[in-house]
Amino acid sequence: MLPIIAIVGRPNVGKSTLFNSLTRTRNALVADMPGLTRDRQYGLGQRGPQPYLVVDTGGLTGADAGLEGQIEQQVWRAIQEADAILLLVDGRAGLTGADEEIAGQLRRSGKPLHLVVNKAEHRDPDLISADFHALGLEHLHVIAAAHNQGVETLMEAVLPSLPMVDEAVDTDETALAAGPDDVIKLAVVGRPNVGKSTLVNRLLGEERMLACDMPGTTRDSVSVPFDRDGQRYLLIDTAGVRRRSRVNETVEKFSVIKALQAIDQAHVTVLVLDARQGISDQDATLLGLILERGRALVLAVNKWDHLDQETRAGVKSELDRRLSFIDFAKIHFISALHGAGVGELLGSVRAAYAAATRKLSTPELTRLLEAAVTAHQPPLVHGHSIKLRYAHQGGQNPPMIIIHGNRIDHVPDSYRRYLIGFYRKRLELWGTPIRIEFRGGENPYKPATASGRPKTDGRRKPGR
């Protein structure tokens, strides 16, 4: 494994800003407010002479109950697995009692510890760090993470003490960088408080994400690599997506944007629904976004336990009525909290991924096109037939089938849907949308156009 560096400290000292600087990304949400980061966020370090993983954590407040207590537990899990710790403090605020308490706790962990004084832009490094020498820590660095000042020097001092990486070792990060045949990127999406983080924790087998009965607990999109039955996954937990009229805070708007970005990056999306609340307009909107982006889909109807038979029948009836347009997606009725039905989810995810990325041969697609046309001819256009001649694959994830023919501008949507259904059944492409594109063929006897193609009357020229 790559060495792990954890960034810890009080709330609002700039941990996420330093994380973004070290990873050269904008993966961590950053705003001038305390408590923004809640779950652990991992990234591949891009500054310094050797590879490493860096972990962004929530702010340490000393709380041991409620949401703050859960955040505290996440931080200490990061500290336990880290090879080195960066204790970040606010140089403008000076040394605080909370900094002293955190430093004492970290010193007892026995991990290599570096004190990093942040927010030192336009200030004398010696002057701004003077108070912090009272902590008695051997390694002290002064930086301005927002301006990338001193960050390279910091990592040049931190990295040499970390374990060296064997280049032959297949790390999580190399797995994530591998091709789509190796890693399935799986986004878990849904409205707030439907149980997304609880489901992620259940799939991972650990309390990796904060989960409590309060909407909006997850603010960022957090990616976690894991293996199951020989298959590698990148699991992405996302913030809940609400209606625009209810998205007021700037932070929450960025959270929604990152959730939509996660859908774009994923191969497969698991849409989590709350069985007790039914299907809302937000659920339908999310489904529309997933289909618009062509992502493979699995539905997880959560909180299915403790529902009586009459209520369950009503939920299933509503699903059949309102979700008939996604009849290709597998539906699982689960309890993320207790694990009921969760074990079958990944099987459907693998099947949906295989369908979405399947390679389809031109002879097979053309043969099926001929069978579909024989079974049900396209409608006539002003007394003339629509000719569909051959088909080939135009892309994957989702599968794109390109059909060539004449008068294709007049193919009705109903016939397009018929062809999609025909291909889906014959090729067993379940779990993924299918897109069909029609392309017209040029008439070889058509007179020359501005493109410069020579005219021909179809007769062979002398001497040929």
Coordinates of C-alpha atoms in Angstrom, one line a residue:
M1 CA 0.0 0.0 0.0
L2 CA 1.0 3.6 -0.5
P3 CA 2.0 5.5 2.7
I4 CA -0.9 7.5 4.2
I5 CA -0.7 11.0 5.5
A6 CA -3.6 12.3 7.6
I7 CA -4.4 16.0 7.9
V8 CA -6.0 16.7 11.3
G9 CA -6.8 19.8 13.4
R10 CA -9.5 22.0 14.7
P11 CA -12.4 23.0 12.5
N12 CA -11.8 25.8 9.9
V13 CA -8.0 25.8 10.0
G14 CA -7.7 24.9 6.2
K15 CA -7.4 21.1 6.1
S16 CA -9.5 20.7 3.0
T17 CA -7.5 23.6 1.3
L18 CA -4.3 21.7 2.0
F19 CA -5.8 18.5 0.8
N20 CA -6.7 20.1 -2.5
S21 CA -3.2 21.6 -2.8
L22 CA -1.5 18.3 -2.1
T23 CA -3.7 16.4 -4.6
R24 CA -3.8 19.2 -7.1
T25 CA -7.6 18.8 -7.3
R26 CA -10.7 20.4 -6.0
N27 CA -12.2 17.2 -4.7
A28 CA -12.7 18.5 -1.1
L29 CA -15.4 21.2 -0.5
V30 CA -13.9 24.4 0.8
A31 CA -15.7 27.3 2.4
D32 CA -15.1 29.8 5.2
M33 CA -17.2 27.9 7.8
P34 CA -16.4 25.3 10.4
G35 CA -17.5 21.7 10.2
L36 CA -17.8 21.5 6.5
T37 CA -15.8 18.3 6.1
R38 CA -17.4 15.3 7.9
D39 CA -16.3 12.1 6.2
R40 CA -12.8 11.0 5.4
Q41 CA -11.7 12.0 1.9
Y42 CA -8.8 10.2 0.3
G43 CA -6.7 11.4 -2.6
L44 CA -3.4 10.6 -4.4
G45 CA -0.7 13.1 -3.4
Q46 CA 0.8 15.0 -6.3
R47 CA 3.4 17.1 -4.5
G48 CA 6.8 15.7 -3.5
P49 CA 9.3 13.2 -4.7
Q50 CA 7.3 10.0 -4.1
P51 CA 3.7 8.7 -4.3
Y52 CA 1.4 8.7 -1.2
L53 CA -2.2 8.9 -0.1
V54 CA -3.5 12.0 1.7
V55 CA -6.6 12.0 3.9
D56 CA -8.8 15.0 4.7
T57 CA -10.7 14.8 8.0
G58 CA -13.3 16.6 9.9
G59 CA -12.4 19.1 12.6
L60 CA -11.6 17.8 16.1
T61 CA -13.9 19.4 18.7
G62 CA -13.5 17.1 21.6
A63 CA -17.2 16.0 21.4
D64 CA -18.0 12.4 22.1
A65 CA -21.8 12.3 21.2
G66 CA -24.1 13.2 18.3
L67 CA -22.9 14.1 14.8
E68 CA -19.7 15.8 16.2
G69 CA -18.9 12.6 18.1
Q70 CA -19.2 10.5 14.9
I71 CA -16.9 13.0 13.0
E72 CA -14.4 12.6 15.9
Q73 CA -14.5 8.8 15.4
Q74 CA -13.8 9.2 11.7
V75 CA -10.8 11.4 12.4
W76 CA -9.3 8.9 14.9
R77 CA -9.8 6.1 12.4
A78 CA -7.7 8.1 9.9
I79 CA -5.0 8.7 12.5
Q80 CA -4.8 5.0 13.3
E81 CA -4.2 4.0 9.7
A82 CA -1.9 6.9 8.9
D83 CA 1.9 6.6 8.5
A84 CA 2.4 10.3 9.3
I85 CA 0.2 13.1 10.7
L86 CA 0.0 16.7 9.7
L87 CA -1.4 18.7 12.6
L88 CA -2.7 21.9 11.0
V89 CA -3.1 25.1 13.0
D90 CA -4.3 28.6 12.2
G91 CA -1.4 31.0 12.3
R92 CA -3.7 34.0 12.3
A93 CA -5.6 32.8 15.3
G94 CA -2.5 31.9 17.2
L95 CA -2.1 28.9 19.7
T96 CA -5.4 27.8 21.3
G97 CA -6.2 25.5 24.2
A98 CA -7.8 23.1 21.7
D99 CA -4.5 23.0 19.7
E100 CA -2.6 22.0 22.8
E101 CA -5.1 19.3 23.7
I102 CA -5.0 17.8 20.2
A103 CA -1.2 17.9 20.1
G104 CA -1.0 16.0 23.4
Q105 CA -3.4 13.3 22.1
L106 CA -1.5 13.0 18.8
R107 CA 1.9 12.8 20.6
R108 CA 0.6 9.8 22.5
S109 CA -0.4 8.0 19.2
G110 CA 3.3 7.4 18.6
K111 CA 2.9 8.3 14.9
P112 CA 5.4 10.7 13.1
L113 CA 3.9 14.1 13.8
H114 CA 4.5 17.4 11.9
L115 CA 3.1 20.7 13.1
V116 CA 2.0 22.8 10.2
V117 CA 1.2 26.5 10.7
N118 CA -1.3 27.6 8.0
K119 CA -2.6 30.9 6.7
A120 CA 0.9 32.6 6.9
E121 CA 0.6 34.6 3.7
H122 CA 2.1 38.1 3.9
R123 CA 3.4 37.4 7.4
D124 CA 6.8 36.8 8.8
P125 CA 7.3 33.0 9.3
D126 CA 9.3 33.3 12.5
L127 CA 6.9 35.7 14.0
I128 CA 3.7 33.7 13.1
S129 CA 5.2 30.5 14.4
A130 CA 6.6 31.8 17.7
D131 CA 3.7 30.8 19.9
F132 CA 3.5 27.3 18.5
H133 CA 7.0 26.3 19.7
A134 CA 5.3 26.0 23.1
L135 CA 3.8 22.7 21.9
G136 CA 7.3 21.2 21.9
L137 CA 7.0 19.4 18.6
E138 CA 10.2 18.7 16.7
H139 CA 8.9 19.3 13.2
L140 CA 7.3 22.7 12.5
H141 CA 6.5 24.1 9.1
V142 CA 4.9 27.4 8.0
I143 CA 2.7 27.4 4.9
A144 CA -0.1 29.2 3.1
A145 CA -2.2 26.4 1.6
A146 CA -4.6 28.6 -0.2
H147 CA -1.6 30.1 -2.2
N148 CA 0.5 26.8 -2.3
Q149 CA 3.3 28.6 -0.4
G150 CA 5.6 26.3 1.4
V151 CA 3.6 23.2 0.5
E152 CA 6.4 21.7 -1.7
T153 CA 9.0 22.3 1.0
L154 CA 6.7 20.7 3.6
M155 CA 6.4 17.5 1.6
E156 CA 10.1 17.3 0.9
A157 CA 10.5 17.2 4.7
V158 CA 7.7 14.8 5.4
L159 CA 8.1 12.1 2.7
P160 CA 11.6 10.8 3.4
S161 CA 10.6 9.4 6.7
L162 CA 7.7 7.4 5.2
P163 CA 7.9 3.7 4.1
M164 CA 9.1 3.3 0.5
V165 CA 6.7 1.9 -2.0
D166 CA 7.5 -1.2 -4.1
E167 CA 6.5 -0.2 -7.6
A168 CA 5.4 -3.8 -8.3
V169 CA 2.7 -3.6 -5.6
D170 CA -0.8 -3.2 -7.0
T171 CA -2.2 -0.4 -4.8
D172 CA -5.7 0.9 -4.6
E173 CA -4.6 4.0 -6.5
T174 CA -3.1 2.0 -9.4
A175 CA -6.3 0.0 -9.4
L176 CA -8.3 3.2 -9.8
A177 CA -6.1 4.3 -12.6
A178 CA -6.6 1.1 -14.4
G179 CA -9.0 0.7 -17.3
P180 CA -12.8 0.1 -17.0
D181 CA -12.3 -3.7 -17.3
D182 CA -10.6 -3.6 -13.9
V183 CA -12.6 -1.3 -11.7
I184 CA -16.3 -0.7 -11.6
K185 CA -17.1 2.9 -10.5
L186 CA -20.3 2.8 -8.5
A187 CA -22.2 5.9 -7.5
V188 CA -24.8 5.7 -4.7
V189 CA -27.3 8.5 -5.2
G190 CA -30.7 9.6 -3.8
R191 CA -32.6 12.2 -1.9
P192 CA -31.3 13.3 1.6
N193 CA -31.8 10.8 4.5
V194 CA -32.8 7.8 2.4
G195 CA -29.9 5.7 3.8
K196 CA -27.1 6.1 1.2
S197 CA -24.2 6.3 3.7
T198 CA -25.7 3.4 5.7
L199 CA -25.8 1.3 2.5
V200 CA -22.2 2.2 1.7
N201 CA -21.1 1.2 5.2
R202 CA -23.0 -2.1 4.9
L203 CA -21.3 -2.8 1.5
L204 CA -17.9 -2.0 2.9
G205 CA -18.4 -3.9 6.2
E206 CA -17.2 -0.9 8.3
E207 CA -18.4 2.4 9.6
R208 CA -16.7 4.3 6.8
M209 CA -19.3 7.0 6.3
L210 CA -21.2 9.1 8.8
A211 CA -24.8 7.9 9.1
C212 CA -27.4 9.3 11.3
D213 CA -31.1 10.2 11.2
M214 CA -30.6 13.7 9.9
P215 CA -30.8 14.9 6.3
G216 CA -27.7 16.5 4.8
T217 CA -25.1 14.5 6.9
T218 CA -23.0 13.8 3.8
R219 CA -21.9 17.1 2.1
D220 CA -19.2 15.8 -0.2
S221 CA -18.8 13.0 -2.7
V222 CA -16.5 10.5 -1.1
S223 CA -14.8 7.7 -3.0
V224 CA -13.8 4.4 -1.4
P225 CA -12.0 1.6 -3.2
F226 CA -12.8 -2.0 -2.2
D227 CA -12.7 -5.6 -3.5
R228 CA -15.5 -8.2 -3.4
D229 CA -15.3 -11.7 -4.9
G230 CA -12.3 -10.8 -7.0
Q231 CA -13.9 -7.7 -8.5
R232 CA -12.5 -4.2 -7.7
Y233 CA -14.9 -1.3 -7.1
L234 CA -14.7 2.4 -6.5
L235 CA -17.7 3.2 -4.4
I236 CA -18.9 6.9 -4.4
D237 CA -21.2 8.1 -1.7
T238 CA -22.9 11.4 -2.6
A239 CA -24.8 14.2 -1.0
G240 CA -28.5 14.0 -1.2
V241 CA -30.0 15.9 -4.1
R242 CA -33.0 18.2 -3.3
R243 CA -35.3 20.3 -5.3
R244 CA -33.7 23.6 -6.4
S245 CA -36.1 25.6 -4.3
R246 CA -34.8 23.9 -1.2
V247 CA -31.1 24.3 -2.1
N248 CA -30.3 27.6 -0.3
E249 CA -26.8 27.3 1.2
T250 CA -23.8 27.8 -1.1
V251 CA -22.2 24.7 0.4
E252 CA -25.2 22.5 -0.4
K253 CA -25.3 23.8 -3.9
F254 CA -21.7 22.6 -4.4
S255 CA -22.7 19.3 -2.8
V256 CA -25.4 18.8 -5.4
I257 CA -23.0 19.7 -8.2
K258 CA -20.5 17.1 -6.9
A259 CA -23.2 14.5 -6.7
L260 CA -24.1 15.1 -10.3
Q261 CA -20.4 14.9 -11.2
A262 CA -20.3 11.5 -9.5
I263 CA -23.0 10.3 -11.8
D264 CA -21.0 11.4 -14.8
Q265 CA -17.9 9.6 -13.5
A266 CA -19.7 6.4 -12.6
H267 CA -20.2 3.3 -14.7
V268 CA -23.2 2.2 -12.6
T269 CA -25.5 4.2 -10.3
V270 CA -27.5 2.7 -7.4
L271 CA -30.5 5.0 -6.8
V272 CA -31.7 4.6 -3.2
L273 CA -35.4 5.1 -2.5
D274 CA -37.2 5.3 0.8
A275 CA -39.9 2.7 0.9
R276 CA -41.8 4.6 3.6
Q277 CA -41.9 7.9 1.6
G278 CA -42.7 6.5 -1.8
I279 CA -41.5 7.9 -5.1
S280 CA -41.1 11.7 -5.1
D281 CA -40.6 14.2 -7.9
Q282 CA -37.0 14.5 -6.8
D283 CA -36.6 10.7 -7.4
A284 CA -38.0 11.1 -10.9
T285 CA -35.7 14.0 -11.6
L286 CA -32.7 12.0 -10.5
L287 CA -33.7 9.1 -12.7
G288 CA -34.0 11.5 -15.6
L289 CA -30.5 12.8 -15.0
I290 CA -29.1 9.2 -14.8
L291 CA -30.8 8.2 -18.0
E292 CA -29.8 11.5 -19.7
R293 CA -26.1 10.6 -18.9
G294 CA -26.6 7.0 -20.1
R295 CA -25.6 5.4 -16.8
A296 CA -26.4 1.8 -15.9
L297 CA -28.9 1.6 -13.1
V298 CA -29.8 -0.5 -10.1
L299 CA -32.7 0.5 -7.8
A300 CA -32.5 -0.1 -4.0
V301 CA -35.7 0.4 -2.1
N302 CA -34.5 0.9 1.4
K303 CA -36.1 0.7 4.8
W304 CA -38.2 -2.3 3.6
D305 CA -38.1 -3.9 7.0
H306 CA -41.0 -3.3 9.5
L307 CA -43.4 -2.6 6.6
D308 CA -46.6 -4.6 6.7
Q309 CA -47.7 -6.7 3.7
E310 CA -50.4 -4.2 2.6
T311 CA -47.9 -1.3 2.6
R312 CA -45.4 -3.4 0.7
A313 CA -48.0 -4.2 -2.0
G314 CA -48.8 -0.5 -2.3
V315 CA -45.2 0.4 -2.7
K316 CA -44.7 -2.2 -5.4
S317 CA -47.8 -1.1 -7.2
E318 CA -46.5 2.5 -7.2
L319 CA -43.1 1.4 -8.5
D320 CA -44.8 -0.5 -11.4
R321 CA -46.9 2.6 -12.2
R322 CA -44.4 5.4 -12.0
L323 CA -41.2 3.6 -13.1
S324 CA -42.5 1.7 -16.1
F325 CA -40.0 3.8 -18.3
I326 CA -37.1 2.1 -16.6
D327 CA -38.3 -1.5 -16.8
F328 CA -34.7 -2.6 -17.7
A329 CA -33.4 -1.8 -14.2
K330 CA -33.2 -4.4 -11.4
I331 CA -35.1 -3.5 -8.2
H332 CA -33.9 -4.7 -4.8
F333 CA -36.0 -4.3 -1.6
I334 CA -33.4 -3.9 1.2
S335 CA -32.7 -2.8 4.7
A336 CA -29.3 -1.1 4.7
L337 CA -29.3 -0.8 8.5
H338 CA -29.8 -4.6 9.1
G339 CA -28.3 -5.9 5.8
A340 CA -31.5 -7.6 4.5
G341 CA -31.3 -7.9 0.7
V342 CA -28.0 -6.0 0.4
G343 CA -25.9 -9.0 -0.5
E344 CA -27.6 -9.3 -3.9
L345 CA -27.0 -5.7 -4.9
L346 CA -23.5 -6.1 -6.2
G347 CA -24.5 -9.0 -8.4
S348 CA -26.9 -6.7 -10.2
V349 CA -24.3 -4.0 -10.4
R350 CA -21.8 -6.4 -12.1
A351 CA -24.5 -7.6 -14.5
A352 CA -25.5 -4.0 -15.4
Y353 CA -21.8 -3.0 -15.9
A354 CA -21.3 -6.0 -18.1
A355 CA -24.3 -5.1 -20.3
A356 CA -23.3 -1.4 -20.5
T357 CA -19.7 -2.2 -21.6
R358 CA -20.4 -5.2 -23.8
K359 CA -18.9 -5.4 -27.3
L360 CA -21.4 -6.1 -30.0
S361 CA -20.4 -7.4 -33.4
T362 CA -21.7 -5.8 -36.7
P363 CA -22.9 -9.2 -38.2
E364 CA -24.9 -9.9 -35.0
L365 CA -26.5 -6.4 -34.9
T366 CA -27.3 -6.5 -38.6
R367 CA -28.8 -10.0 -38.3
L368 CA -31.0 -8.9 -35.4
L369 CA -32.0 -5.7 -37.3
E370 CA -33.2 -7.9 -40.2
A371 CA -35.2 -10.1 -37.8
A372 CA -36.8 -7.1 -36.2
V373 CA -37.8 -5.6 -39.5
T374 CA -39.2 -8.9 -40.7
A375 CA -41.3 -9.2 -37.6
H376 CA -42.5 -5.7 -37.7
Q377 CA -42.0 -3.4 -40.7
P378 CA -41.4 0.3 -40.3
P379 CA -44.4 2.5 -41.3
L380 CA -44.7 3.8 -44.9
V381 CA -43.7 7.4 -45.6
H382 CA -45.9 9.0 -48.3
G383 CA -46.3 5.6 -49.8
H384 CA -42.6 4.8 -49.7
S385 CA -40.9 2.3 -47.4
I386 CA -38.2 3.1 -44.8
K387 CA -35.2 1.0 -45.6
L388 CA -33.0 -0.1 -42.6
R389 CA -30.0 -1.8 -44.1
Y390 CA -27.3 -2.7 -41.5
A391 CA -26.3 -1.9 -37.9
H392 CA -23.0 -1.6 -36.0
Q393 CA -22.0 -0.5 -32.5
G394 CA -21.1 3.2 -32.0
G395 CA -20.1 3.2 -28.3
Q396 CA -20.4 1.7 -24.9
N397 CA -21.7 2.8 -21.5
P398 CA -24.4 3.1 -22.7
P399 CA -24.5 0.7 -25.7
M400 CA -24.9 2.8 -28.8
I401 CA -26.3 1.0 -31.9
I402 CA -26.0 2.9 -35.2
I403 CA -28.5 1.9 -37.9
H404 CA -27.9 2.9 -41.6
G405 CA -30.7 3.2 -44.1
N406 CA -32.9 5.4 -46.2
R407 CA -35.6 7.9 -45.2
I408 CA -34.4 7.5 -41.6
D409 CA -35.6 11.0 -40.7
H410 CA -39.1 9.7 -40.8
V411 CA -38.6 6.8 -38.3
P412 CA -41.1 7.4 -35.5
D413 CA -40.2 7.3 -31.8
S414 CA -42.5 4.3 -31.3
Y415 CA -40.4 2.3 -33.8
R416 CA -37.2 3.4 -32.2
R417 CA -38.6 2.1 -28.8
Y418 CA -39.6 -1.2 -30.5
L419 CA -36.0 -1.7 -31.8
I420 CA -34.5 -0.9 -28.4
G421 CA -36.8 -3.5 -26.8
F422 CA -36.0 -6.0 -29.5
Y423 CA -32.3 -5.6 -29.1
R424 CA -32.5 -5.6 -25.3
K425 CA -34.4 -8.9 -25.2
R426 CA -32.3 -10.7 -27.9
L427 CA -28.9 -9.5 -26.5
E428 CA -30.1 -9.6 -22.8
L429 CA -28.8 -6.0 -22.2
W430 CA -30.5 -5.5 -18.8
G431 CA -29.6 -2.8 -16.4
T432 CA -28.4 -0.3 -18.9
P433 CA -30.1 2.2 -21.2
I434 CA -29.7 1.6 -25.0
R435 CA -29.3 4.4 -27.5
I436 CA -30.1 4.0 -31.2
E437 CA -28.9 6.5 -33.8
F438 CA -30.1 6.4 -37.4
R439 CA -27.8 7.5 -40.3
G440 CA -28.8 7.9 -43.9
G441 CA -26.9 6.4 -46.8
E442 CA -25.9 8.4 -49.9
N443 CA -27.3 7.5 -53.3
P444 CA -24.3 6.6 -55.6
Y445 CA -26.3 7.9 -58.6
K446 CA -27.0 11.3 -57.1
P447 CA -25.6 14.2 -59.1
A448 CA -22.4 15.8 -57.9
T449 CA -22.7 18.4 -55.1
A450 CA -20.5 21.2 -53.8
S451 CA -18.4 18.5 -52.2
G452 CA -16.9 17.7 -55.5
R453 CA -18.1 14.1 -55.9
P454 CA -18.2 13.4 -59.7
K455 CA -21.5 12.8 -61.4
T456 CA -22.2 9.4 -62.8
D457 CA -24.9 7.9 -64.9
G458 CA -24.1 4.4 -63.8
R459 CA -22.5 3.3 -67.1
R460 CA -18.9 2.1 -67.3
K461 CA -16.5 4.5 -68.9
P462 CA -14.6 3.4 -72.1
G463 CA -11.5 1.4 -71.4
R464 CA -12.7 0.0 -68.1

